[in-house]
mmCIF file of C-alpha atoms and ligand atoms in Angstrom:
data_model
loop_
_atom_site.group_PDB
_atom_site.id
_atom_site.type_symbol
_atom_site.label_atom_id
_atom_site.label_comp_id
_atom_site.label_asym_id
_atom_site.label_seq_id
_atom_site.Cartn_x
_atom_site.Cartn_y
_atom_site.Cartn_z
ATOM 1 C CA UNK A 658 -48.137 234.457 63.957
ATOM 2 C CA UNK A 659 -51.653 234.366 63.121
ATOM 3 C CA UNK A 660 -54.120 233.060 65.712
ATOM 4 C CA UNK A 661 -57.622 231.580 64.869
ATOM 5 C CA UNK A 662 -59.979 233.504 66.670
ATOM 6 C CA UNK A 663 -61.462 230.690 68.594
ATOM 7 C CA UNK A 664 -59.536 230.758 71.699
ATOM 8 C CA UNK A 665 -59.672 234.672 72.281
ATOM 9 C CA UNK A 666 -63.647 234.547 72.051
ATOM 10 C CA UNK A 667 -64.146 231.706 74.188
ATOM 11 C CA UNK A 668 -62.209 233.314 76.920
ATOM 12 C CA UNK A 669 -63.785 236.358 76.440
ATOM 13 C CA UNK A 670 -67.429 234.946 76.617
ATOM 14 C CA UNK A 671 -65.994 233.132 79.729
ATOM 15 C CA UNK A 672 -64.443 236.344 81.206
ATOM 16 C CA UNK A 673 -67.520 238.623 80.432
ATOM 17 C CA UNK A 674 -65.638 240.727 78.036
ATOM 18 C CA UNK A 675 -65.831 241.466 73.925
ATOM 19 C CA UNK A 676 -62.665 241.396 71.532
ATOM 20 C CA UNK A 677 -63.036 244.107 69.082
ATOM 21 C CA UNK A 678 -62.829 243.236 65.395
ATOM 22 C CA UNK A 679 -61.736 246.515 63.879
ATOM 23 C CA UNK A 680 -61.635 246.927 59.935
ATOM 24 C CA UNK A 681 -58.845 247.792 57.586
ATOM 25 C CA UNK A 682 -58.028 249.209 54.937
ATOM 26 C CA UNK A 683 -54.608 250.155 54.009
ATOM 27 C CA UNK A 684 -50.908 249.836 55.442
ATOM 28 C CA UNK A 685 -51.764 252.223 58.016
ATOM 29 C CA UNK A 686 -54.961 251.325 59.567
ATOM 30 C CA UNK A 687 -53.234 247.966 60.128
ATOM 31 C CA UNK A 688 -50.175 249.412 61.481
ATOM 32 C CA UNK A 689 -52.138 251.745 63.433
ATOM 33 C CA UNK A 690 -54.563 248.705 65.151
ATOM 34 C CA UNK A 691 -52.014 246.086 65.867
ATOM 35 C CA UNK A 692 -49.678 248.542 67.579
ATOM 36 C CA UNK A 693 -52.756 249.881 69.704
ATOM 37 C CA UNK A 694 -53.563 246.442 70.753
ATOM 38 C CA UNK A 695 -49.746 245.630 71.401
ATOM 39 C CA UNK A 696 -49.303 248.503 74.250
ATOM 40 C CA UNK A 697 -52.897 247.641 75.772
ATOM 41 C CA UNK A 698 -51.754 243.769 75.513
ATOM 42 C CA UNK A 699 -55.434 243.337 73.798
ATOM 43 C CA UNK A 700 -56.194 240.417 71.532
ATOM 44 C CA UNK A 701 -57.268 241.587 67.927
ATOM 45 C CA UNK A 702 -59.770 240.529 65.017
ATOM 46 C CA UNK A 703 -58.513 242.812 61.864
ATOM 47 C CA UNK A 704 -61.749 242.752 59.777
ATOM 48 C CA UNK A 705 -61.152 242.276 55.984
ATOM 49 C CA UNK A 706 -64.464 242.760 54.191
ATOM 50 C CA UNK A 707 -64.320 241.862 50.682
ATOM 51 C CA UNK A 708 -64.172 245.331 49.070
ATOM 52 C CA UNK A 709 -61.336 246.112 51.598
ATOM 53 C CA UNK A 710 -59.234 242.960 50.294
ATOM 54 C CA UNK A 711 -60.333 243.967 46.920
ATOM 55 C CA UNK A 712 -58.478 247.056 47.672
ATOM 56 C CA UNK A 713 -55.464 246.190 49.481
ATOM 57 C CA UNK A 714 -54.635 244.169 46.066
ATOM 58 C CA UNK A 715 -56.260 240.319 46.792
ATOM 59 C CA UNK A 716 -56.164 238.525 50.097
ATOM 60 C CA UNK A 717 -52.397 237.090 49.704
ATOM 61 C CA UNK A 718 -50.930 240.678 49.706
ATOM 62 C CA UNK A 719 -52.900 240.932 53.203
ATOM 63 C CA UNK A 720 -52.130 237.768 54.637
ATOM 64 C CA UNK A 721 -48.496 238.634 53.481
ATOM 65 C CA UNK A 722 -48.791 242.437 54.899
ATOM 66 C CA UNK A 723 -50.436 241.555 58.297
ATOM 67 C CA UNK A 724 -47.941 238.913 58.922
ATOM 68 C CA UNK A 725 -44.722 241.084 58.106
ATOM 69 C CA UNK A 726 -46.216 243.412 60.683
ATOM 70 C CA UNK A 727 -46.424 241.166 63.066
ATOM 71 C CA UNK A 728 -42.818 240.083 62.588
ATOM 72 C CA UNK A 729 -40.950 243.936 62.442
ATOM 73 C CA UNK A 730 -43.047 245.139 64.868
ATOM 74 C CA UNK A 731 -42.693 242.539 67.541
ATOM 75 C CA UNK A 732 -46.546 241.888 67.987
ATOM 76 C CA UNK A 733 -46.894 239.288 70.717
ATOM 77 C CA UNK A 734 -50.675 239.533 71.423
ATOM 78 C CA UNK A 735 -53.408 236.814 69.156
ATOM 79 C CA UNK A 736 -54.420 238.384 66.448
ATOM 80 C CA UNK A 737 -56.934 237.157 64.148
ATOM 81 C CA UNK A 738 -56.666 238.165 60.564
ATOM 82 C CA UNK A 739 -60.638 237.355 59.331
ATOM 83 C CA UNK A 740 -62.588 237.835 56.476
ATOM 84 C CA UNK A 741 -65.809 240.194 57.158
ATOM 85 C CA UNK A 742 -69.219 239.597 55.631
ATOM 86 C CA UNK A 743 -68.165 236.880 53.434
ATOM 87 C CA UNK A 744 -69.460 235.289 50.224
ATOM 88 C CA UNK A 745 -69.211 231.324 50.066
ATOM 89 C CA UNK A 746 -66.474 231.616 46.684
ATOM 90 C CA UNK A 747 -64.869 234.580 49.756
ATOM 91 C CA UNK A 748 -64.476 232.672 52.507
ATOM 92 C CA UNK A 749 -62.657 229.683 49.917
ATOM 93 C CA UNK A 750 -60.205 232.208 48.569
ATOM 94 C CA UNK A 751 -59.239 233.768 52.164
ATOM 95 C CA UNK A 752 -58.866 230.037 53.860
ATOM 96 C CA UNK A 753 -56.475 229.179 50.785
ATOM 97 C CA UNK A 754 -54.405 232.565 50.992
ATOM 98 C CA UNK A 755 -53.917 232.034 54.477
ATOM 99 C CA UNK A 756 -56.639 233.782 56.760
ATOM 100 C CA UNK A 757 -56.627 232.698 60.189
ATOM 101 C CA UNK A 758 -60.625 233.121 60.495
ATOM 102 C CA UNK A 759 -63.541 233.513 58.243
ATOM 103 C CA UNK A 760 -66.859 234.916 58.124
ATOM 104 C CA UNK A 761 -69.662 233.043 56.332
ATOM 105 C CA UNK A 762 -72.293 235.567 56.003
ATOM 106 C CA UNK A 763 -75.345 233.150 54.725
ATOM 107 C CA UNK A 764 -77.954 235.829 56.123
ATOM 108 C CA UNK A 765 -79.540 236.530 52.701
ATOM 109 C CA UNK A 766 -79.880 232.318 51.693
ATOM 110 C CA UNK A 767 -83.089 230.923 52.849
ATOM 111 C CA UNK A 768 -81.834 228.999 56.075
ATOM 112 C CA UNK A 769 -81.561 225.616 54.825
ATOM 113 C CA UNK A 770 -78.882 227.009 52.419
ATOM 114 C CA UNK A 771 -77.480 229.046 54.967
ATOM 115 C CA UNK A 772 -77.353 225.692 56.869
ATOM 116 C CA UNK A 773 -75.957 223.680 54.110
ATOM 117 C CA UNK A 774 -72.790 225.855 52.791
ATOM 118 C CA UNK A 775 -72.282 227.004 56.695
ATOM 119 C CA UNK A 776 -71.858 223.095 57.622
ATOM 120 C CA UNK A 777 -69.091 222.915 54.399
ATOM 121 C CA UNK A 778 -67.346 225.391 55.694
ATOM 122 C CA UNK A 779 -67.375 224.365 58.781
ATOM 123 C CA UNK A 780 -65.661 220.767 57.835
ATOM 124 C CA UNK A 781 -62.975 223.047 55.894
ATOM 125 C CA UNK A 782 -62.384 225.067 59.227
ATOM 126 C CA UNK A 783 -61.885 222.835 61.095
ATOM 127 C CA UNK A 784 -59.671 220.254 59.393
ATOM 128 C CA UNK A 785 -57.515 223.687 59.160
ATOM 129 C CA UNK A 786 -57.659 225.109 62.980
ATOM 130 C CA UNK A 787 -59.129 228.221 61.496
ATOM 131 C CA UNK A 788 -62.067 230.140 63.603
ATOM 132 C CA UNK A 789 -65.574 230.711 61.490
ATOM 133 C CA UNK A 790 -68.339 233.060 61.892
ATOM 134 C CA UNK A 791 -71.928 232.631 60.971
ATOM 135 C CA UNK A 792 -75.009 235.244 60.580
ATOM 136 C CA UNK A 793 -78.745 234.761 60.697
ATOM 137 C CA UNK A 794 -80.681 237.622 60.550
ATOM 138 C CA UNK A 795 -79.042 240.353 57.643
ATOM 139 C CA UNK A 796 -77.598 243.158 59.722
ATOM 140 C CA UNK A 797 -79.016 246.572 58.289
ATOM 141 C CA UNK A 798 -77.475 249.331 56.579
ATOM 142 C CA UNK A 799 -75.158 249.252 54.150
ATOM 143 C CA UNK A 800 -71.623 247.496 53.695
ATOM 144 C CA UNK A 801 -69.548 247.547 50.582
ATOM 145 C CA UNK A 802 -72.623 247.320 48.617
ATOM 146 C CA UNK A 803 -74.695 245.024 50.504
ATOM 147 C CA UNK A 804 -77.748 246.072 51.692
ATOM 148 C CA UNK A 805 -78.954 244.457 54.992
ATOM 149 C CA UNK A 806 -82.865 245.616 56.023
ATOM 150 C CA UNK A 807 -81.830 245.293 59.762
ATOM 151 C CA UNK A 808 -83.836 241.958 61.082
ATOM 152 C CA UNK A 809 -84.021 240.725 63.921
ATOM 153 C CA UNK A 810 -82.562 237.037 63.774
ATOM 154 C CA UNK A 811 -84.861 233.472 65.070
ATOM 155 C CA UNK A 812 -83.243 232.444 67.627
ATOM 156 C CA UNK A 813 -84.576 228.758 66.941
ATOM 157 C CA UNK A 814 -82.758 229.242 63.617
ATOM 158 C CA UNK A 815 -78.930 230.802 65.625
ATOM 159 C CA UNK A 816 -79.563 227.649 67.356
ATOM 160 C CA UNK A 817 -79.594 225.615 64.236
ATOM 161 C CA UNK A 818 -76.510 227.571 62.973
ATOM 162 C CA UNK A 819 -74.841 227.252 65.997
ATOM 163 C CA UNK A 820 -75.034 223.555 66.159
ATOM 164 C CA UNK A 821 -73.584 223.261 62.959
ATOM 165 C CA UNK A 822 -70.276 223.757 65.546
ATOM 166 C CA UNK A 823 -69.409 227.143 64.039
ATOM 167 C CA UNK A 824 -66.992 229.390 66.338
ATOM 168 C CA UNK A 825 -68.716 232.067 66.301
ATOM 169 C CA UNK A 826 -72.427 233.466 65.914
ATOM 170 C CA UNK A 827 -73.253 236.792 64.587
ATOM 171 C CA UNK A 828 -77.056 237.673 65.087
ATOM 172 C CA UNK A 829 -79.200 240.629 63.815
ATOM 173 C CA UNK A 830 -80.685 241.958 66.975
ATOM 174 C CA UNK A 831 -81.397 245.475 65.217
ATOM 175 C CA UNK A 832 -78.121 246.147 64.839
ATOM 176 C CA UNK A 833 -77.104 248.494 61.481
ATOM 177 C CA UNK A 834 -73.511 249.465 59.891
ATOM 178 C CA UNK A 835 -72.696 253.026 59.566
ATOM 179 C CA UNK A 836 -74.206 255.332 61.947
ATOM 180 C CA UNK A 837 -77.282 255.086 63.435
ATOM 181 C CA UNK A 838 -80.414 257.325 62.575
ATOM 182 C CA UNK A 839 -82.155 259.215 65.189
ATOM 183 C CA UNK A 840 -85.233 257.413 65.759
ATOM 184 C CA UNK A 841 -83.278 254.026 65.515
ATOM 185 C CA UNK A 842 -85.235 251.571 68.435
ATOM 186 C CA UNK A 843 -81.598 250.522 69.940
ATOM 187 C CA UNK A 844 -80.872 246.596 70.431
ATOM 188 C CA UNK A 845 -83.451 243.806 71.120
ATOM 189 C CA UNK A 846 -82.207 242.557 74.487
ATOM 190 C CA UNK A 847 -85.201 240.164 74.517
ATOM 191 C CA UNK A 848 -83.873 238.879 71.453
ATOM 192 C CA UNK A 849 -80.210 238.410 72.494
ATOM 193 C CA UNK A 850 -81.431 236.919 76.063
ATOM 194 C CA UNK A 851 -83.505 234.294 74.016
ATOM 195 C CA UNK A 852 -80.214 233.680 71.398
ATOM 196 C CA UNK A 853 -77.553 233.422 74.381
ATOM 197 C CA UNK A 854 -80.222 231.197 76.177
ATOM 198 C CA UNK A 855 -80.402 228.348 73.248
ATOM 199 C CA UNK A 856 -76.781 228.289 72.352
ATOM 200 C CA UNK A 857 -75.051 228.577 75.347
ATOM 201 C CA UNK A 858 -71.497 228.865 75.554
ATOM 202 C CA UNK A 859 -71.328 229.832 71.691
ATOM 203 C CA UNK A 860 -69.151 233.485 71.532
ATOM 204 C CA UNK A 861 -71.667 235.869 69.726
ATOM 205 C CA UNK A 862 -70.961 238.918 67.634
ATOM 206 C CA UNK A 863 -72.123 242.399 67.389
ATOM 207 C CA UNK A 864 -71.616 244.199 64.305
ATOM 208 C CA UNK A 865 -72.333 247.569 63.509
ATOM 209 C CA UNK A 866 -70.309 248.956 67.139
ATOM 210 C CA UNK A 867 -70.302 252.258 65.454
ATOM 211 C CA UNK A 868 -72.183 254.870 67.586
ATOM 212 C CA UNK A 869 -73.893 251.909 70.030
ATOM 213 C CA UNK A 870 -74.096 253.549 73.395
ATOM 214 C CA UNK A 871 -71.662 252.844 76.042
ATOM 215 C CA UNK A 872 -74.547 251.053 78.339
ATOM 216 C CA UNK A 873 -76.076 249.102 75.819
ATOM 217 C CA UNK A 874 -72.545 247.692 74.583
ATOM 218 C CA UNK A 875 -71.661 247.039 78.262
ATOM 219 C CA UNK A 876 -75.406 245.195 78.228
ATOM 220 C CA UNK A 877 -74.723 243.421 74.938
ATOM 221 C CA UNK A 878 -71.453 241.836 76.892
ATOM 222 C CA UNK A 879 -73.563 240.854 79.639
ATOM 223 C CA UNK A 880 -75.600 238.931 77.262
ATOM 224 C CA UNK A 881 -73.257 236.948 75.253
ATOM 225 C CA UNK A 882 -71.632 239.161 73.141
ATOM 226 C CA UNK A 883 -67.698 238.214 73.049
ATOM 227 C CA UNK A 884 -67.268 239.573 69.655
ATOM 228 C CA UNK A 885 -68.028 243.722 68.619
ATOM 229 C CA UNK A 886 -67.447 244.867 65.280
ATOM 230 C CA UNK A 887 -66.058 248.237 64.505
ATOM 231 C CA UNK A 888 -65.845 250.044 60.976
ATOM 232 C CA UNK A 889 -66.855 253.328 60.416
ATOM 233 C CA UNK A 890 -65.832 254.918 63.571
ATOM 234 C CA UNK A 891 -62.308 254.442 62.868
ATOM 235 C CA UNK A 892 -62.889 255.752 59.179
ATOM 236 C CA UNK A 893 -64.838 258.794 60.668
ATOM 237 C CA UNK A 894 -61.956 259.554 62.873
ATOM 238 C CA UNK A 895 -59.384 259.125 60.177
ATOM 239 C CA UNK A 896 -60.961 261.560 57.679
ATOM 240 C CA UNK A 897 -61.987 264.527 60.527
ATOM 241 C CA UNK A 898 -58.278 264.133 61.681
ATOM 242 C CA UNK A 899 -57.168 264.311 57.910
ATOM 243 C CA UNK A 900 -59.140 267.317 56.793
ATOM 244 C CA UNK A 901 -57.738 269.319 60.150
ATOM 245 C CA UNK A 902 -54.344 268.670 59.240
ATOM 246 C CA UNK A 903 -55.442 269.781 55.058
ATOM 247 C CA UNK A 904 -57.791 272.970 56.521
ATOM 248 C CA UNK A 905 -55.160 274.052 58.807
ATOM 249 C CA UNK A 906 -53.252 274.527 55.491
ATOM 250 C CA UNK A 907 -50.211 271.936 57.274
ATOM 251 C CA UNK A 908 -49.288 270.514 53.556
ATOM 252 C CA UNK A 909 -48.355 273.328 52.554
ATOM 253 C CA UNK A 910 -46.004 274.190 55.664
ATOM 254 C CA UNK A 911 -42.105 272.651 54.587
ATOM 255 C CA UNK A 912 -42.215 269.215 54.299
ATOM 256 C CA UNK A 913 -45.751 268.895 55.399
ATOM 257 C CA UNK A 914 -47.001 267.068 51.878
ATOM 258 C CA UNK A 915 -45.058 264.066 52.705
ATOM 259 C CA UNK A 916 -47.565 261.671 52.727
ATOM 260 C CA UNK A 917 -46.155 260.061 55.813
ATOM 261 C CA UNK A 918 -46.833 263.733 57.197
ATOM 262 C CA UNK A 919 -50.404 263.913 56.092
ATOM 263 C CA UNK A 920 -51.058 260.375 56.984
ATOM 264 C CA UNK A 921 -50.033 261.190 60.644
ATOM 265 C CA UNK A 922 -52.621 262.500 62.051
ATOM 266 C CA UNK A 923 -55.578 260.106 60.940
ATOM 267 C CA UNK A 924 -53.217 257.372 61.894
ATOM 268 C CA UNK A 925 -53.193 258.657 65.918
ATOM 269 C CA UNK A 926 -56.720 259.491 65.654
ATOM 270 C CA UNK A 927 -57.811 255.411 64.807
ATOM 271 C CA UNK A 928 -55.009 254.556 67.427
ATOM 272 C CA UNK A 929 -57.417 257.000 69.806
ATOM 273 C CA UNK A 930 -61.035 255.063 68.735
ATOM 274 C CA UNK A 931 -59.367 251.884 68.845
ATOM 275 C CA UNK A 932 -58.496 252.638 72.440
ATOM 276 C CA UNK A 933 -61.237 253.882 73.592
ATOM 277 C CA UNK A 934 -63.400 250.714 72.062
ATOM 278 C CA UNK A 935 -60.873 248.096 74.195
ATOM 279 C CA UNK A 936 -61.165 250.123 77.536
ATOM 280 C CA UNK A 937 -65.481 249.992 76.802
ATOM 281 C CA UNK A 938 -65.408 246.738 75.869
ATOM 282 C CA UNK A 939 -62.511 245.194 78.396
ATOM 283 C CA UNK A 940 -60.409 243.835 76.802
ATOM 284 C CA UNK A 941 -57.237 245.322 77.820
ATOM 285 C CA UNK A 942 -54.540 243.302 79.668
ATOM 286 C CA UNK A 943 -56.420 239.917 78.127
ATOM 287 C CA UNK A 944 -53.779 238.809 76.088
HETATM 288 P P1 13P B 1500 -69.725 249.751 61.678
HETATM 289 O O1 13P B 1500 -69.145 250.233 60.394
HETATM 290 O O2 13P B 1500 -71.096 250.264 61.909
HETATM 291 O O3 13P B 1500 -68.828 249.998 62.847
HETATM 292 O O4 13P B 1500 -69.889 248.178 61.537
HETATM 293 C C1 13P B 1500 -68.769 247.364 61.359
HETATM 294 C C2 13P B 1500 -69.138 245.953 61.108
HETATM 295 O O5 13P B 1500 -70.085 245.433 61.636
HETATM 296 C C3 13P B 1500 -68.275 245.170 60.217
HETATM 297 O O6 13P B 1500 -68.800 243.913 59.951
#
């Protein structure tokens, strides 16, 4: 069954440790994830963004995929199935088809918009037990389309947000999706010291864990940050591990075209990131 990510975070914030929210994409990736996070006993957030459900044929064919998963294969850890970077009209459609968490990304409103749709949604979540996350501050890069310019968030204005009694708080703190360039400044600690400072106890979320350095993750945690987002690294590893299998000429060895064949290998390789992110971030045996 699907868990609201509420309860996962909170412990983690308590326990000094981040839940990874890895995205997906297809039958496998999802397969690939939950059964990870199974044999670690790790609790999960699959990320949804809205391209992603877009793809995967509208947010009731996910809600109905991830939850036959977690039936035939026996999952017993929480996972969270939540919608990533979402629009207002989004984060409707996901609570109605039967998302277990939501993200309200409001970043781009001027705040007292942010502040009045976040406080709606808010009401919705929690007359439904479902967890919600917030943004201030646009995360850079790029993501399905949106363009973030990489701010660094107010904390007087997280504080605002997080009052509102979201679940969670995501904060730009120079943060970008996709991989980072090489004169990128790294994280604003000062910034995250002064957001964890004014909200407390409030669970708050890194995105853009893609090819963030070990120590500065493990510094983020220290900070606050119970929540680490994870995209393109699992994508990276999927295609390298799919164009070995295609160079090394394997699809055209026997029965090698079967797609479950030439799926294989990108599978193992997300089950490999998606390891390696839960032993850096610590959240294995937290289930
Ligand atoms: P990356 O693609 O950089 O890992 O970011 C993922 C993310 O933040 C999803 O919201």
């Amino acid at each position: 069954m699907l868990v609201s990510a509420k309860e996962m975070l909170n412990k983690a914030k308590a326990g000094k440790y981040a839940v990874g929210q890895f995205n997906i994409n297809n039958l496998e990736w999802t397969k690939a994830i939950l059964q990870t996070a199974e044999e670690l006993k790790s609790p999960v957030i699959l990320g949804v963004s809205e391209g992603a459900g877009k793809y995967m044929c509208g947010y009731t064919t996910v809600v109905g995929m991830v939850n036959g998963m977690i039936k035939e294969l026996g999952i017993t850890v929480p996972v969270a199935l939540h919608l990533d970077h979402g629009s207002y009209e989004g984060a409707k459609a996901c609570i109605a088809a039967g998302f277990s968490s939501v993200m309200f990304d409001g970043s781009h409103y001027p705040i007292e918009e942010n502040i009045e749709k976040t406080k709606e949604l808010v009401a919705t979540c929690n007359e439904l037990g479902l967890s919600l996350e917030a943004e201030v501050g646009a995360i850079g890069g790029e993501e399905d389309g949106v363009i973030g310019s990489g701010e660094v968030a107010d904390p007087k204005e997280c504080k605002m947000i997080a009052d509102l009694g979201v679940t969670m708080l995501a904060a730009g703190i120079g943060n970008i999706h996709g991989k980072y360039p090489e004169n990128w400044a790294g994280l604003s600690f000062d910034t995250l010291d002064a957001i964890q400072q004014l909200t407390g106890d409030m669970p708050l979320v890194l995105h853009g864990g893609t090819g963030i350095p070990a120590d500065m993750i493990k510094k983020a945690i220290s900070l606050g940050v119970s929540k680490i987002n994870v995209n393109t690294e699992c994508q990276l590893a999927f295609a390298a591990a799919t164009r070995e299998y295609i160079e090394a000429g394997k699809d055209l060895q026997g029965k090698g075209f079967d797609p479950r064949k030439i799926l294989a290998p990108g599978v193992e390789a997300i089950k490999a990131t998606v390891k390696e992110k839960m032993e850096l971030f610590g959240s294995i045996g937290k289930a």
